[in-house]
Coordinates of N, CA, C and O and ligand atoms in Angstrom, one line a residue:
M1 N -10.3 -23.3 -11.6 CA -9.8 -22.7 -10.3 C -9.9 -20.9 -10.2 O -9.7 -20.6 -11.3
D2 N -10.4 -20.4 -9.1 CA -10.3 -19.0 -9.3 C -9.0 -18.3 -9.4 O -8.0 -18.8 -8.9
L3 N -8.9 -17.0 -9.9 CA -7.6 -16.6 -10.1 C -7.4 -15.8 -8.7 O -8.3 -15.3 -8.0
S4 N -6.0 -15.9 -8.3 CA -5.5 -14.9 -7.1 C -5.7 -13.5 -7.4 O -5.9 -13.1 -8.5
L5 N -5.8 -12.8 -6.2 CA -6.1 -11.4 -6.3 C -4.8 -10.8 -7.2 O -4.8 -9.9 -7.9
Y6 N -3.6 -11.4 -6.9 CA -2.3 -11.1 -7.6 C -2.6 -11.0 -9.1 O -2.3 -9.9 -10.0
E7 N -3.1 -12.2 -9.6 CA -3.4 -12.3 -11.0 C -4.5 -11.3 -11.6 O -4.4 -10.8 -12.6
R8 N -5.6 -11.1 -10.6 CA -6.6 -10.4 -11.1 C -6.1 -8.7 -11.4 O -6.8 -8.0 -11.7
L9 N -5.0 -8.6 -10.4 CA -4.6 -7.0 -10.4 C -3.5 -6.9 -11.5 O -2.9 -5.8 -11.7
G10 N -3.3 -7.8 -12.2 CA -2.4 -7.5 -13.5 C -1.0 -8.2 -13.2 O -0.2 -7.8 -13.9
G11 N -0.9 -9.1 -12.2 CA 0.5 -9.6 -12.0 C 1.5 -8.7 -11.5 O 1.1 -7.5 -11.2
S12 N 2.6 -9.0 -11.6 CA 3.8 -8.0 -11.2 C 3.7 -6.5 -11.9 O 3.8 -5.6 -11.3
E13 N 3.4 -6.7 -13.2 CA 3.5 -5.5 -13.9 C 2.3 -4.5 -13.5 O 2.6 -3.4 -13.3
G14 N 1.1 -5.2 -13.5 CA -0.1 -4.4 -13.0 C 0.2 -3.8 -11.5 O -0.1 -2.6 -11.3
I15 N 0.6 -4.5 -10.7 CA 0.6 -4.2 -9.3 C 2.1 -3.0 -9.2 O 1.9 -2.2 -8.4
T16 N 3.0 -3.2 -10.0 CA 4.1 -2.1 -10.0 C 3.6 -0.9 -10.3 O 4.0 0.2 -9.7
K17 N 2.7 -0.8 -11.4 CA 2.1 0.5 -11.8 C 1.1 1.0 -10.8 O 1.3 2.2 -10.3
I18 N 0.2 0.0 -10.2 CA -0.6 0.6 -9.2 C 0.2 1.2 -7.9 O -0.2 2.3 -7.3
A19 N 1.3 0.4 -7.4 CA 2.2 1.0 -6.3 C 2.9 2.2 -6.7 O 2.8 3.2 -6.0
S20 N 3.2 2.4 -8.0 CA 4.0 3.6 -8.3 C 2.9 4.8 -8.3 O 3.2 5.8 -7.8
D21 N 1.7 4.5 -8.8 CA 0.7 5.5 -8.6 C 0.3 5.9 -7.2 O 0.1 7.1 -6.8
A22 N 0.2 4.9 -6.5 CA -0.3 5.1 -5.0 C 1.0 6.1 -4.4 O 0.6 7.2 -3.5
V23 N 2.1 5.7 -4.6 CA 3.3 6.6 -3.9 C 3.3 7.8 -4.4 O 3.4 8.7 -3.9
D24 N 3.0 8.0 -5.7 CA 2.9 9.4 -6.3 C 1.7 10.3 -5.6 O 1.9 11.4 -5.4
L25 N 0.7 9.6 -5.4 CA -0.5 10.2 -4.7 C -0.1 10.7 -3.3 O -0.4 11.7 -2.8
H26 N 0.6 9.8 -2.6 CA 1.2 9.9 -1.2 C 2.1 11.3 -1.3 O 1.9 12.1 -0.2
L27 N 2.9 11.4 -2.2 CA 3.9 12.5 -2.2 C 3.2 13.7 -2.6 O 3.8 14.9 -2.2
N28 N 2.0 13.7 -3.1 CA 1.3 14.9 -3.4 C 0.0 15.0 -2.3 O -0.8 16.0 -2.6
N29 N 0.0 14.3 -1.2 CA -1.1 14.4 -0.4 C -0.7 15.2 0.7 O 0.1 14.6 1.7
P30 N -1.1 16.4 1.0 CA -0.6 17.1 2.2 C -0.6 16.5 3.5 O 0.1 16.7 4.4
A31 N -1.8 15.7 3.6 CA -1.9 14.9 5.0 C -0.6 13.9 5.5 O -0.4 13.7 6.5
I32 N 0.0 13.4 4.3 CA 1.1 12.7 4.6 C 2.4 12.8 3.9 O 3.3 12.1 4.3
S33 N 2.4 13.7 3.0 CA 3.6 13.8 2.0 C 4.8 14.2 3.1 O 6.0 13.7 2.8
P34 N 4.6 15.0 4.2 CA 5.9 15.3 5.2 C 6.4 14.0 5.5 O 7.9 14.0 5.8
R35 N 6.0 13.1 5.6 CA 6.4 11.7 6.1 C 7.4 11.1 5.1 O 8.3 10.4 5.5
Y36 N 7.3 11.5 3.9 CA 8.3 10.8 2.9 C 9.4 11.8 2.4 O 10.0 11.5 1.4
L37 N 9.5 12.9 3.2 CA 10.7 13.8 2.6 C 11.9 13.3 2.6 O 12.7 13.6 1.5
K38 N 12.3 12.3 3.4 CA 13.5 11.7 3.2 C 13.8 10.4 2.7 O 14.8 9.7 2.4
S39 N 12.6 10.1 1.9 CA 12.6 8.8 1.3 C 13.1 8.9 -0.1 O 13.2 10.0 -0.9
D40 N 13.7 7.7 -0.7 CA 14.2 7.7 -2.0 C 12.9 7.0 -2.5 O 12.5 5.8 -2.2
V41 N 12.4 7.9 -3.6 CA 11.2 7.4 -4.3 C 11.2 6.1 -4.9 O 10.3 5.4 -4.9
A42 N 12.3 5.8 -5.7 CA 12.3 4.6 -6.3 C 12.4 3.4 -5.3 O 11.8 2.3 -5.8
V43 N 13.1 3.7 -4.3 CA 13.3 2.6 -3.3 C 11.9 2.2 -2.5 O 11.4 1.3 -2.5
L44 N 11.2 3.4 -2.4 CA 9.7 3.4 -1.8 C 8.9 2.5 -2.8 O 8.2 1.9 -2.3
K45 N 8.9 3.0 -3.9 CA 8.0 2.3 -4.9 C 8.4 0.8 -5.2 O 7.4 0.1 -5.2
K46 N 9.6 0.5 -5.2 CA 9.9 -1.0 -5.2 C 9.4 -1.7 -3.9 O 8.9 -2.9 -4.0
G47 N 9.6 -1.2 -2.7 CA 9.1 -1.7 -1.6 C 7.7 -1.9 -1.5 O 7.1 -3.1 -1.2
A48 N 6.9 -0.9 -1.9 CA 5.6 -1.0 -2.0 C 5.1 -2.0 -2.9 O 4.2 -2.9 -2.7
A49 N 5.7 -2.1 -4.1 CA 5.2 -3.0 -5.0 C 5.5 -4.6 -4.7 O 4.7 -5.4 -4.8
N50 N 6.7 -4.7 -4.1 CA 7.0 -5.9 -3.6 C 6.2 -6.6 -2.6 O 5.7 -7.5 -2.5
F51 N 6.0 -5.7 -1.7 CA 5.1 -5.9 -0.6 C 3.6 -6.4 -1.0 O 3.0 -7.3 -0.6
F52 N 3.1 -5.6 -2.0 CA 1.7 -5.8 -2.7 C 1.8 -7.1 -3.5 O 0.6 -7.8 -3.3
I53 N 2.8 -7.4 -4.1 CA 3.0 -8.6 -4.9 C 2.8 -9.8 -3.9 O 2.2 -10.8 -4.2
M54 N 3.7 -9.6 -3.0 CA 3.7 -10.9 -2.0 C 2.2 -11.1 -1.3 O 1.7 -12.0 -1.3
G55 N 1.7 -9.9 -0.8 CA 0.6 -10.0 0.0 C -0.8 -10.3 -0.8 O -1.7 -10.6 -0.2
T56 N -0.6 -10.2 -2.2 CA -1.9 -10.7 -2.8 C -1.9 -12.0 -3.6 O -2.8 -12.3 -4.3
G57 N -0.8 -12.8 -3.1 CA -0.5 -14.1 -3.5 C 0.3 -14.3 -4.8 O 0.5 -15.4 -5.4
G58 N 1.2 -13.3 -5.0 CA 2.2 -13.4 -6.1 C 3.5 -14.0 -5.4 O 3.6 -14.5 -4.3
P59 N 4.6 -14.0 -6.4 CA 5.8 -14.5 -5.9 C 6.4 -13.8 -4.6 O 6.1 -12.5 -4.3
N60 N 7.1 -14.5 -3.6 CA 7.6 -13.9 -2.4 C 8.7 -13.0 -2.6 O 9.8 -13.5 -2.3
V61 N 8.5 -11.7 -3.2 CA 9.7 -10.9 -3.5 C 9.9 -9.8 -2.3 O 10.9 -9.2 -2.7
Y62 N 9.2 -9.7 -1.5 CA 9.3 -8.7 -0.4 C 10.5 -8.9 0.6 O 10.4 -10.1 1.2
E63 N 11.4 -8.1 0.8 CA 12.5 -8.3 1.5 C 12.5 -7.2 2.7 O 13.5 -7.2 3.5
G64 N 11.5 -6.5 2.7 CA 11.5 -5.6 3.9 C 11.1 -6.0 5.1 O 10.9 -7.2 5.4
K65 N 11.0 -4.9 6.3 CA 10.4 -5.5 7.4 C 9.0 -5.6 7.4 O 8.3 -5.2 6.5
D66 N 8.6 -6.3 8.7 CA 7.0 -6.4 8.6 C 6.5 -5.0 9.0 O 7.2 -4.1 9.3
M67 N 5.2 -5.0 8.9 CA 4.6 -3.7 9.1 C 4.7 -3.0 10.5 O 4.9 -1.8 10.7
L68 N 4.7 -3.8 11.5 CA 4.9 -3.3 12.8 C 6.4 -2.7 12.9 O 6.5 -1.7 13.5
A69 N 7.3 -3.6 12.5 CA 8.7 -3.1 12.7 C 9.0 -1.8 11.7 O 9.6 -0.9 12.1
T70 N 8.2 -1.6 10.5 CA 8.5 -0.7 9.6 C 7.8 0.8 10.2 O 8.6 1.7 10.1
H71 N 6.8 0.7 10.9 CA 6.0 1.8 11.2 C 6.3 2.2 12.8 O 5.7 3.2 13.2
K72 N 7.0 1.2 13.5 CA 7.0 1.3 14.9 C 7.7 2.8 15.3 O 8.9 3.2 14.8
G73 N 7.2 3.5 16.4 CA 7.9 4.8 16.6 C 7.6 5.9 15.7 O 7.8 7.0 16.2
M74 N 6.8 5.7 14.8 CA 6.5 6.9 13.8 C 5.3 7.7 14.3 O 4.9 8.7 13.9
N75 N 4.4 7.2 15.3 CA 3.3 7.8 15.9 C 2.4 8.2 14.8 O 1.9 9.4 14.7
I76 N 2.0 7.2 13.9 CA 1.0 7.5 12.8 C -0.2 7.6 13.4 O -0.8 6.8 14.2
S77 N -1.1 8.5 12.9 CA -2.5 8.8 13.3 C -3.6 8.2 12.4 O -3.2 7.7 11.4
D78 N -4.7 8.1 12.9 CA -5.9 7.6 12.1 C -6.1 8.4 10.9 O -6.5 7.7 9.8
V79 N -5.9 9.8 10.9 CA -6.1 10.5 9.8 C -5.2 10.1 8.6 O -5.4 10.1 7.5
E80 N -4.0 10.0 9.1 CA -2.9 9.6 8.2 C -3.2 8.2 7.6 O -2.8 7.9 6.3
F81 N -3.6 7.3 8.5 CA -4.0 5.9 7.9 C -5.0 6.0 6.9 O -4.8 5.4 5.8
N82 N -6.0 6.8 7.0 CA -7.1 6.8 6.3 C -6.5 7.6 4.9 O -7.0 7.2 3.9
A83 N -5.8 8.5 5.0 CA -5.1 9.2 3.8 C -4.4 8.1 2.9 O -4.6 8.2 1.7
V84 N -3.7 7.2 3.7 CA -2.9 6.2 2.9 C -3.9 5.4 2.1 O -3.8 5.1 1.1
I85 N -5.0 5.0 2.8 CA -6.0 4.0 2.2 C -6.7 4.6 1.0 O -6.9 4.2 -0.1
D86 N -7.0 6.0 1.2 CA -7.7 6.8 0.0 C -6.7 6.7 -1.2 O -7.2 6.6 -2.2
D87 N -5.5 7.0 -0.9 CA -4.7 7.2 -2.1 C -4.6 5.6 -2.8 O -4.6 5.7 -4.1
I88 N -4.4 4.7 -2.0 CA -4.5 3.5 -2.4 C -5.6 3.1 -3.4 O -5.6 2.5 -4.5
L89 N -6.8 3.3 -2.9 CA -8.1 3.2 -3.5 C -8.2 4.0 -4.6 O -8.6 3.5 -5.9
Q90 N -7.7 5.1 -4.7 CA -7.4 6.1 -6.1 C -6.7 5.4 -6.9 O -7.0 5.6 -8.1
A91 N -5.5 5.0 -6.7 CA -4.5 4.4 -7.6 C -5.2 3.2 -8.2 O -5.0 2.7 -9.5
L92 N -6.2 2.2 -7.4 CA -6.7 1.3 -7.8 C -7.6 1.6 -9.1 O -7.8 1.2 -10.1
E93 N -8.4 2.8 -8.7 CA -9.4 3.3 -9.7 C -8.6 3.9 -10.9 O -9.0 3.7 -12.0
M94 N -7.6 4.4 -10.9 CA -6.7 5.0 -12.0 C -6.5 3.9 -12.8 O -6.2 4.0 -14.1
N95 N -6.2 2.6 -12.3 CA -5.8 1.6 -13.1 C -7.0 0.5 -13.5 O -6.7 -0.7 -13.8
N96 N -8.2 1.0 -13.3 CA -9.6 0.4 -13.7 C -9.6 -1.0 -13.0 O -10.0 -1.9 -13.6
V97 N -9.2 -1.0 -11.8 CA -9.5 -2.3 -10.9 C -10.9 -2.4 -10.6 O -11.5 -1.3 -10.2
G98 N -11.5 -3.6 -10.7 CA -12.9 -3.8 -10.7 C -13.3 -3.7 -8.9 O -12.6 -3.8 -8.0
Q99 N -14.6 -3.5 -8.8 CA -15.1 -3.3 -7.5 C -14.7 -4.5 -6.4 O -14.3 -4.1 -5.3
K100 N -14.9 -5.6 -7.0 CA -14.7 -6.8 -6.0 C -13.2 -6.9 -5.6 O -12.8 -7.0 -4.2
E101 N -12.4 -6.6 -6.5 CA -10.8 -6.3 -6.2 C -10.6 -5.1 -5.3 O -9.7 -5.3 -4.2
K102 N -11.2 -4.0 -5.4 CA -11.0 -2.9 -4.6 C -11.5 -3.3 -3.1 O -10.7 -3.0 -2.3
E103 N -12.6 -4.0 -3.0 CA -13.0 -4.3 -1.6 C -12.0 -5.3 -1.0 O -11.9 -5.2 0.2
E104 N -11.5 -6.3 -1.9 CA -10.4 -7.2 -1.2 C -9.2 -6.4 -0.8 O -8.8 -6.7 0.4
V105 N -8.7 -5.7 -1.6 CA -7.5 -4.9 -1.1 C -7.9 -4.0 0.2 O -7.1 -4.1 1.1
L106 N -9.0 -3.4 0.1 CA -9.4 -2.6 1.3 C -9.6 -3.4 2.6 O -9.0 -2.8 3.6
F107 N -9.9 -4.4 2.4 CA -10.2 -5.3 3.7 C -8.9 -5.7 4.1 O -8.5 -5.6 5.3
V108 N -7.9 -6.1 3.2 CA -6.5 -6.5 3.6 C -5.9 -5.3 4.2 O -5.3 -5.4 5.5
L109 N -6.0 -4.2 3.7 CA -5.3 -3.0 4.2 C -5.7 -2.6 5.7 O -4.9 -2.2 6.5
Y110 N -6.9 -2.5 5.7 CA -7.6 -2.1 6.9 C -7.2 -2.9 8.1 O -7.0 -2.6 9.3
G111 N -7.1 -4.3 7.9 CA -6.6 -5.2 8.8 C -5.4 -5.1 9.5 O -4.9 -5.6 10.4
M112 N -4.4 -4.3 8.6 CA -3.0 -4.0 9.1 C -3.1 -2.7 10.1 O -2.0 -2.3 10.7
K113 N -4.3 -2.1 10.3 CA -4.2 -0.9 11.1 C -3.6 -1.0 12.4 O -2.8 -0.2 12.9
K114 N -3.9 -2.2 13.1 CA -3.3 -2.4 14.6 C -1.8 -2.5 14.5 O -1.1 -2.3 15.7
E115 N -1.1 -2.7 13.2 CA 0.3 -2.9 13.1 C 0.8 -1.5 12.8 O 2.2 -1.4 12.6
I116 N 0.1 -0.6 12.5 CA 0.7 0.8 11.9 C 0.3 2.0 12.6 O 1.1 2.9 12.8
V117 N -0.8 2.0 12.9 CA -1.3 3.3 13.8 C -1.0 3.2 15.3 O -1.3 2.2 15.9
A118 N -0.4 4.5 15.7 CA -0.1 4.4 16.9 C 1.0 3.3 17.7 O 0.6 3.0 18.9
V119 N 1.8 2.9 16.8 CA 2.5 1.6 17.3 C 4.0 2.1 17.9 O 4.4 3.2 17.4
Ligands
HEM201 C1 -2.2 -0.2 5.3 C2 -1.3 1.1 5.2 C3 0.1 0.8 4.8 C4 1.0 0.1 4.3 C5 0.4 -1.4 3.8 C6 2.3 0.4 4.4 C7 3.3 -0.2 3.7 C8 4.6 0.2 3.8 C9 5.8 -0.5 3.1 C10 5.5 -1.8 2.4 C11 6.8 0.0 3.3 C12 8.1 -0.3 2.9 C13 9.0 -1.1 3.9 C14 10.2 -1.6 3.0 O1 10.5 -1.6 1.9 O2 11.1 -1.9 3.9 C15 6.5 1.4 4.2 C16 7.3 2.3 4.6 C17 6.8 3.6 5.3 N1 5.7 3.9 5.6 FE1 4.0 2.7 5.4 N2 2.4 1.5 5.0 C18 1.1 1.9 5.3 C19 0.8 3.0 5.9 C20 1.5 4.1 6.5 C21 1.1 5.3 7.0 C22 -0.5 5.6 7.3 C23 2.2 6.2 7.1 C24 2.1 7.5 7.6 C25 1.8 8.5 6.7 C26 3.2 5.3 6.5 C27 4.7 6.0 6.4 C28 5.6 5.2 6.0 C29 6.9 5.6 5.9 C30 7.5 7.1 6.4 C31 7.7 4.5 5.6 C32 9.2 4.6 5.3 C33 9.6 5.1 4.1 C34 11.2 5.2 3.7 O3 11.9 4.3 4.4 O4 11.6 5.9 2.9 N3 2.8 4.1 6.1 N4 5.1 1.4 4.5

């Protein structure tokens, strides 16, 4: 049987590291960092990790709101959306994730655009 994306990304441990790196990149990315000024970084990292764990076929540990409810009213732009995706891809590269897995993550993230941008 093929391994799930969750398993190929290193399970909960691997994904927790990837999510933590992605959030650190967001906080240092001037295109989006102002959005997170009021965020509790530890909570943000945990929410991001749990969302990713659930979304890649791991255990159902995410307890947050869905993407539309989370981002509704934030007036997020295309530029901001692309900046978030760039950071996540960079985090995958920092953690030596393979090309096929990067493509699969990108495909899933891109599909969420209509629930996040200008909603
Ligand atoms: C595919 C792209 C994205 C995904 C998968 C995503 C995912 C998430 C998740 C899982 C949460 C945490 C929800 C929770 O734990 O309850 C969150 C919160 C948030 N997201 Fe996104 N997001 C994306 C794009 C964006 C963009 C483009 C922006 C704007 C720059 C943005 C701004 C925020 C903010 C400000 C929060 C709230 C942080 C807080 O409550 O401290 N997101 N997002």
